Every structure is written in C-alpha cells, then in structure tokens.
PDB file of C-alpha atoms in Angstrom:
ATOM      1  CA  MET A   1     104.481 120.755  67.783  1.00 57.00           C
ATOM      2  CA  ASN A   2     106.214 122.727  65.046  1.00 60.00           C
ATOM      3  CA  LEU A   3     102.995 123.939  63.455  1.00 56.00           C
ATOM      4  CA  ASP A   4     101.851 125.780  66.564  1.00 60.00           C
ATOM      5  CA  ALA A   5     105.315 126.831  67.734  1.00 59.00           C
ATOM      6  CA  LYS A   6     104.586 130.480  67.007  1.00 60.00           C
ATOM      7  CA  ALA A   7     101.871 130.517  69.665  1.00 59.00           C
ATOM      8  CA  HIS A   8     104.146 128.837  72.215  1.00 66.00           C
ATOM      9  CA  HIS A   9     107.447 130.705  71.917  1.00 71.00           C
ATOM     10  CA  PRO A  10     108.911 131.293  75.368  1.00 76.00           C
ATOM     11  CA  PRO A  11     108.545 134.767  76.926  1.00 72.00           C
ATOM     12  CA  ASP A  12     111.516 137.131  77.151  1.00 76.00           C
ATOM     13  CA  SER A  13     111.875 136.339  80.850  1.00 76.00           C
ATOM     14  CA  PHE A  14     112.725 132.723  79.923  1.00 81.00           C
ATOM     15  CA  PHE A  15     115.821 133.823  77.996  1.00 82.00           C
ATOM     16  CA  ARG A  16     117.188 135.833  80.946  1.00 85.00           C
ATOM     17  CA  SER A  17     117.822 132.615  82.837  1.00 85.00           C
ATOM     18  CA  LEU A  18     119.973 131.189  80.023  1.00 90.00           C
ATOM     19  CA  ASP A  19     123.673 131.775  79.377  1.00 88.00           C
ATOM     20  CA  SER A  20     124.219 134.726  77.025  1.00 90.00           C
ATOM     21  CA  SER A  21     128.017 134.826  77.132  1.00 92.00           C
ATOM     22  CA  VAL A  22     129.683 135.576  73.818  1.00 94.00           C
ATOM     23  CA  LYS A  23     132.290 132.874  74.336  1.00 95.00           C
ATOM     24  CA  LYS A  24     129.867 129.989  74.956  1.00 95.00           C
ATOM     25  CA  ASN A  25     127.521 131.090  72.163  1.00 94.00           C
ATOM     26  CA  SER A  26     130.426 131.397  69.715  1.00 94.00           C
ATOM     27  CA  VAL A  27     131.702 127.946  70.632  1.00 95.00           C
ATOM     28  CA  PHE A  28     128.210 126.526  70.098  1.00 95.00           C
ATOM     29  CA  VAL A  29     127.900 128.158  66.661  1.00 95.00           C
ATOM     30  CA  LYS A  30     131.304 126.733  65.739  1.00 94.00           C
ATOM     31  CA  LYS A  31     130.185 123.250  66.869  1.00 94.00           C
ATOM     32  CA  LEU A  32     127.136 123.528  64.614  1.00 94.00           C
ATOM     33  CA  SER A  33     129.423 123.923  61.610  1.00 90.00           C
ATOM     34  CA  SER A  34     130.553 120.354  62.123  1.00 89.00           C
ATOM     35  CA  LEU A  35     127.403 118.780  63.527  1.00 91.00           C
ATOM     36  CA  THR A  36     127.066 115.029  63.393  1.00 92.00           C
ATOM     37  CA  GLU A  37     124.677 112.475  64.804  1.00 94.00           C
ATOM     38  CA  GLN A  38     127.389 111.470  67.299  1.00 94.00           C
ATOM     39  CA  ASN A  39     127.440 114.908  68.993  1.00 93.00           C
ATOM     40  CA  ARG A  40     123.644 115.337  68.960  1.00 94.00           C
ATOM     41  CA  ASP A  41     123.131 115.000  72.727  1.00 95.00           C
ATOM     42  CA  LYS A  42     125.896 117.492  73.506  1.00 95.00           C
ATOM     43  CA  LEU A  43     124.488 120.000  71.001  1.00 95.00           C
ATOM     44  CA  VAL A  44     120.955 119.647  72.388  1.00 95.00           C
ATOM     45  CA  GLY A  45     122.285 120.117  75.935  1.00 95.00           C
ATOM     46  CA  ASP A  46     124.176 123.231  74.900  1.00 95.00           C
ATOM     47  CA  LEU A  47     121.165 124.562  73.012  1.00 94.00           C
ATOM     48  CA  ASN A  48     118.965 124.128  76.083  1.00 94.00           C
ATOM     49  CA  SER A  49     121.374 126.103  78.268  1.00 94.00           C
ATOM     50  CA  LEU A  50     122.173 129.010  75.902  1.00 95.00           C
ATOM     51  CA  ASN A  51     120.375 132.200  74.966  1.00 94.00           C
ATOM     52  CA  LEU A  52     121.025 132.368  71.224  1.00 94.00           C
ATOM     53  CA  THR A  53     118.665 135.286  70.555  1.00 92.00           C
ATOM     54  CA  LYS A  54     121.469 137.557  69.316  1.00 93.00           C
ATOM     55  CA  TYR A  55     123.170 134.743  67.400  1.00 94.00           C
ATOM     56  CA  ILE A  56     120.275 133.123  65.574  1.00 95.00           C
ATOM     57  CA  GLU A  57     121.449 134.284  62.140  1.00 96.00           C
ATOM     58  CA  GLU A  58     124.898 132.799  62.786  1.00 96.00           C
ATOM     59  CA  VAL A  59     123.234 129.583  63.978  1.00 96.00           C
ATOM     60  CA  VAL A  60     121.200 129.317  60.758  1.00 96.00           C
ATOM     61  CA  ASN A  61     124.271 130.000  58.611  1.00 95.00           C
ATOM     62  CA  ALA A  62     126.297 127.399  60.530  1.00 95.00           C
ATOM     63  CA  ILE A  63     123.622 124.723  60.058  1.00 94.00           C
ATOM     64  CA  CYS A  64     123.152 125.496  56.359  1.00 90.00           C
ATOM     65  CA  SER A  65     126.883 125.605  55.640  1.00 89.00           C
ATOM     66  CA  ALA A  66     127.773 122.535  57.723  1.00 90.00           C
ATOM     67  CA  LYS A  67     129.358 119.655  55.854  1.00 89.00           C
ATOM     68  CA  LEU A  68     126.419 117.363  56.539  1.00 89.00           C
ATOM     69  CA  LYS A  69     126.222 113.759  55.493  1.00 89.00           C
ATOM     70  CA  MET A  70     122.957 111.920  55.024  1.00 87.00           C
ATOM     71  CA  GLN A  71     123.417 110.098  58.348  1.00 91.00           C
ATOM     72  CA  ASP A  72     123.607 113.508  60.094  1.00 92.00           C
ATOM     73  CA  MET A  73     120.305 114.782  58.678  1.00 91.00           C
ATOM     74  CA  ASN A  74     118.200 113.594  61.624  1.00 92.00           C
ATOM     75  CA  CYS A  75     120.427 115.541  64.004  1.00 95.00           C
ATOM     76  CA  ALA A  76     120.184 118.692  61.858  1.00 94.00           C
ATOM     77  CA  ILE A  77     116.409 118.326  61.567  1.00 93.00           C
ATOM     78  CA  HIS A  78     116.017 117.787  65.321  1.00 95.00           C
ATOM     79  CA  LEU A  79     118.108 120.874  66.117  1.00 95.00           C
ATOM     80  CA  CYS A  80     116.151 122.946  63.593  1.00 95.00           C
ATOM     81  CA  SER A  81     112.907 121.816  65.208  1.00 94.00           C
ATOM     82  CA  LEU A  82     114.131 122.822  68.665  1.00 94.00           C
ATOM     83  CA  LEU A  83     115.399 126.173  67.383  1.00 95.00           C
ATOM     84  CA  HIS A  84     112.123 126.828  65.557  1.00 94.00           C
ATOM     85  CA  ARG A  85     110.121 126.196  68.722  1.00 91.00           C
ATOM     86  CA  ARG A  86     112.305 128.525  70.781  1.00 92.00           C
ATOM     87  CA  TYR A  87     113.207 131.416  68.429  1.00 92.00           C
ATOM     88  CA  SER A  88     110.472 133.152  66.446  1.00 88.00           C
ATOM     89  CA  ASP A  89     112.761 134.392  63.665  1.00 92.00           C
ATOM     90  CA  PHE A  90     114.506 131.061  63.047  1.00 94.00           C
ATOM     91  CA  SER A  91     112.062 129.796  60.416  1.00 93.00           C
ATOM     92  CA  GLN A  92     112.240 132.883  58.220  1.00 94.00           C
ATOM     93  CA  LEU A  93     116.042 133.074  58.457  1.00 95.00           C
ATOM     94  CA  LEU A  94     116.325 129.386  57.574  1.00 95.00           C
ATOM     95  CA  LEU A  95     114.106 129.820  54.521  1.00 94.00           C
ATOM     96  CA  LYS A  96     116.056 132.900  53.421  1.00 95.00           C
ATOM     97  CA  THR A  97     119.374 131.068  53.749  1.00 94.00           C
ATOM     98  CA  LEU A  98     118.106 128.008  51.864  1.00 92.00           C
ATOM     99  CA  GLN A  99     116.693 130.292  49.151  1.00 93.00           C
ATOM    100  CA  HIS A 100     120.073 131.902  48.692  1.00 91.00           C
ATOM    101  CA  ALA A 101     121.821 128.530  48.466  1.00 88.00           C
ATOM    102  CA  LEU A 102     119.284 126.892  46.145  1.00 87.00           C
ATOM    103  CA  ASN A 103     118.719 129.917  43.893  1.00 84.00           C
ATOM    104  CA  ASN A 104     122.444 130.060  43.219  1.00 79.00           C
ATOM    105  CA  LEU A 105     122.883 126.483  42.055  1.00 74.00           C
ATOM    106  CA  HIS A 106     125.441 125.979  39.316  1.00 69.00           C
ATOM    107  CA  LYS A 107     126.344 122.999  37.179  1.00 65.00           C
ATOM    108  CA  ASP A 108     129.665 122.710  39.039  1.00 65.00           C
ATOM    109  CA  ASP A 109     128.015 122.395  42.486  1.00 68.00           C
ATOM    110  CA  LYS A 110     128.578 119.115  44.254  1.00 79.00           C
ATOM    111  CA  VAL A 111     125.712 116.658  43.939  1.00 79.00           C
ATOM    112  CA  SER A 112     126.068 115.711  47.618  1.00 81.00           C
ATOM    113  CA  ARG A 113     125.561 119.338  48.696  1.00 83.00           C
ATOM    114  CA  VAL A 114     122.456 119.715  46.510  1.00 84.00           C
ATOM    115  CA  ARG A 115     121.123 116.405  47.891  1.00 86.00           C
ATOM    116  CA  ILE A 116     121.507 117.669  51.472  1.00 87.00           C
ATOM    117  CA  GLU A 117     119.950 121.077  50.745  1.00 88.00           C
ATOM    118  CA  LEU A 118     116.946 119.542  48.955  1.00 89.00           C
ATOM    119  CA  ARG A 119     116.330 117.067  51.751  1.00 88.00           C
ATOM    120  CA  LEU A 120     116.742 119.746  54.406  1.00 90.00           C
ATOM    121  CA  LEU A 121     114.226 121.984  52.630  1.00 91.00           C
ATOM    122  CA  GLY A 122     111.800 119.096  52.108  1.00 89.00           C
ATOM    123  CA  GLN A 123     111.954 117.935  55.713  1.00 89.00           C
ATOM    124  CA  MET A 124     111.612 121.482  57.039  1.00 91.00           C
ATOM    125  CA  LEU A 125     108.444 121.897  54.955  1.00 90.00           C
ATOM    126  CA  VAL A 126     106.950 118.534  55.910  1.00 89.00           C
ATOM    127  CA  LEU A 127     107.618 119.057  59.619  1.00 89.00           C
ATOM    128  CA  GLY A 128     106.247 122.599  59.649  1.00 89.00           C
ATOM    129  CA  ILE A 129     109.552 124.188  60.597  1.00 91.00           C
ATOM    130  CA  ILE A 130     109.361 126.459  57.569  1.00 90.00           C
ATOM    131  CA  THR A 131     106.114 128.227  58.337  1.00 87.00           C
ATOM    132  CA  ASP A 132     105.769 130.133  55.072  1.00 89.00           C
ATOM    133  CA  GLN A 133     104.586 127.069  53.179  1.00 88.00           C
ATOM    134  CA  LYS A 134     103.770 128.964  49.983  1.00 93.00           C
ATOM    135  CA  GLU A 135     107.230 130.472  49.720  1.00 93.00           C
ATOM    136  CA  GLY A 136     108.884 127.211  50.783  1.00 91.00           C
ATOM    137  CA  PHE A 137     107.056 125.053  48.250  1.00 90.00           C
ATOM    138  CA  THR A 138     107.648 127.669  45.549  1.00 92.00           C
ATOM    139  CA  LEU A 139     111.372 127.480  46.303  1.00 92.00           C
ATOM    140  CA  LEU A 140     111.257 123.684  46.169  1.00 90.00           C
ATOM    141  CA  HIS A 141     109.321 123.710  42.883  1.00 89.00           C
ATOM    142  CA  ASN A 142     111.640 126.254  41.263  1.00 91.00           C
ATOM    143  CA  THR A 143     114.739 124.399  42.443  1.00 88.00           C
ATOM    144  CA  LEU A 144     113.551 121.048  41.130  1.00 86.00           C
ATOM    145  CA  CYS A 145     112.548 122.628  37.796  1.00 87.00           C
ATOM    146  CA  LYS A 146     115.916 124.381  37.531  1.00 85.00           C
ATOM    147  CA  ILE A 147     117.780 121.138  38.201  1.00 83.00           C
ATOM    148  CA  VAL A 148     115.739 119.246  35.609  1.00 83.00           C
ATOM    149  CA  GLU A 149     116.107 122.003  33.004  1.00 84.00           C
ATOM    150  CA  ASN A 150     119.843 122.543  33.471  1.00 77.00           C
ATOM    151  CA  ASP A 151     120.768 118.908  33.925  1.00 75.00           C
ATOM    152  CA  LYS A 152     118.708 117.126  31.283  1.00 76.00           C
ATOM    153  CA  ASP A 153     121.688 116.318  29.077  1.00 79.00           C
ATOM    154  CA  LYS A 154     124.212 114.899  31.535  1.00 79.00           C
ATOM    155  CA  LEU A 155     121.960 113.885  34.457  1.00 82.00           C
ATOM    156  CA  ASP A 156     124.689 114.792  36.971  1.00 79.00           C
ATOM    157  CA  PHE A 157     122.129 115.715  39.619  1.00 81.00           C
ATOM    158  CA  LEU A 158     119.961 112.635  39.136  1.00 84.00           C
ATOM    159  CA  PRO A 159     121.248 111.071  42.397  1.00 82.00           C
ATOM    160  CA  ALA A 160     120.162 114.200  44.295  1.00 82.00           C
ATOM    161  CA  MET A 161     116.692 114.045  42.755  1.00 81.00           C
ATOM    162  CA  VAL A 162     116.342 110.301  43.455  1.00 82.00           C
ATOM    163  CA  SER A 163     117.431 110.819  47.061  1.00 80.00           C
ATOM    164  CA  PHE A 164     114.925 113.640  47.478  1.00 81.00           C
ATOM    165  CA  VAL A 165     112.068 111.527  46.115  1.00 80.00           C
ATOM    166  CA  LYS A 166     113.143 108.581  48.262  1.00 80.00           C
ATOM    167  CA  HIS A 167     113.141 110.607  51.497  1.00 74.00           C
ATOM    168  CA  CYS A 168     110.454 113.227  50.881  1.00 76.00           C
ATOM    169  CA  GLY A 169     108.519 111.891  47.912  1.00 72.00           C
ATOM    170  CA  GLU A 170     105.585 110.370  49.741  1.00 71.00           C
ATOM    171  CA  ASP A 171     105.020 113.391  51.992  1.00 71.00           C
ATOM    172  CA  ILE A 172     105.460 116.060  49.324  1.00 74.00           C
ATOM    173  CA  LEU A 173     104.790 114.449  45.956  1.00 65.00           C
ATOM    174  CA  GLY A 174     102.557 111.530  46.927  1.00 63.00           C
ATOM    175  CA  VAL A 175     105.112 109.139  45.406  1.00 57.00           C
ATOM    176  CA  GLN A 176     105.657 105.979  47.417  1.00 61.00           C
ATOM    177  CA  SER A 177     108.878 103.973  47.238  1.00 57.00           C
ATOM    178  CA  THR A 178     108.450 100.522  45.701  1.00 64.00           C
ATOM    179  CA  LYS A 179     110.597  99.118  48.525  1.00 63.00           C
ATOM    180  CA  THR A 180     108.325 100.431  51.280  1.00 55.00           C
ATOM    181  CA  GLY A 181     105.065 100.417  49.337  1.00 52.00           C
ATOM    182  CA  SER A 182     102.404  97.773  49.629  1.00 50.00           C
TER     183      SER A 182
END
C-alpha cells in the first residue's frame, strides 16, 4: 500500500469535503505532540475528517518531536502510513525532519530519544513510507556509523543500537534475533 501511494493520492476535490478549520487542525497537531497507543483511534478519526494540506509540515514536526515511548511506536507508524498515503509531500518532509534530528546527534542526547528516532527511520524505510530509499538508507548508514564512532569508548548508545537491531535488524540488516530465529 505504501509503495504505490504516490499513484493513489486523493484528488484535490477529495480535500474540499474535509474540515480545514484552523482551530481543529491546530488541536490535532497539538494532540500529535503527545500521541500514545491509547489515543490511536481518536487520532485516526480526526485525521480522516481533517484537511491537513496546509499543516503537513507542522504534523511532521509534531510526530518527530513527540515524547514517544516504544509502546507508542505502532501508533506513530500507523499514523505516518495514513499520512503518507494521503499527502504527497509527507514522505519528503518526514525524511528531512529525521535527517535534521539524526545528523545533529550529540553525546549528551538521551539514549531513549535516539532509540525512537532510529526505529522510526528503520520502520519508515521498511514499510515504504520514506520513498527516497537511497537517501533514507544513506541517512541510516551514516547515523549508525556516527554512533559507533563517537560512542566506542563508553558504549552509552549501545541500548539504542541493540533495540534497533532487535526491531529492524531482520528487515534491514538480515540479522535474525536468536529468540525468534529457528
């Protein structure tokens, strides 16, 4: 579905039937900043009723800056998939925002934030939400190399790397978990 989303984006006439009010769109963007698995159905319902064409950059920023936990990742991924299928510029804006976040990693960044950003990037690539695969995989490669190079003494970001391999390793790296492997 995500791979051929570009060919199936809705026509402009579709968006005219959706709510374009500034107030409702702003409230939705604010809700995205604190998205959780518990409010998934409400967010999907709101997304289906709103015309976010003018707010897509704010939507991407809200998702990428949300204080996500690992249990909220499926909700974030689902919303990104829906947004990608509806808005043609979502994928490129998402990649640009993730590039900015991951290219500016510092040793004092929280491991949990890096873990979330790596998994989000990995899942977006695997699911075809990030359509520029070359640029996306280059970003992933450079980020992983940067983490390994800058963290080889203290291994502070090792949990983020292990989590990434656990969740995306088989699809991206061909590495299968010993717990799920045969």
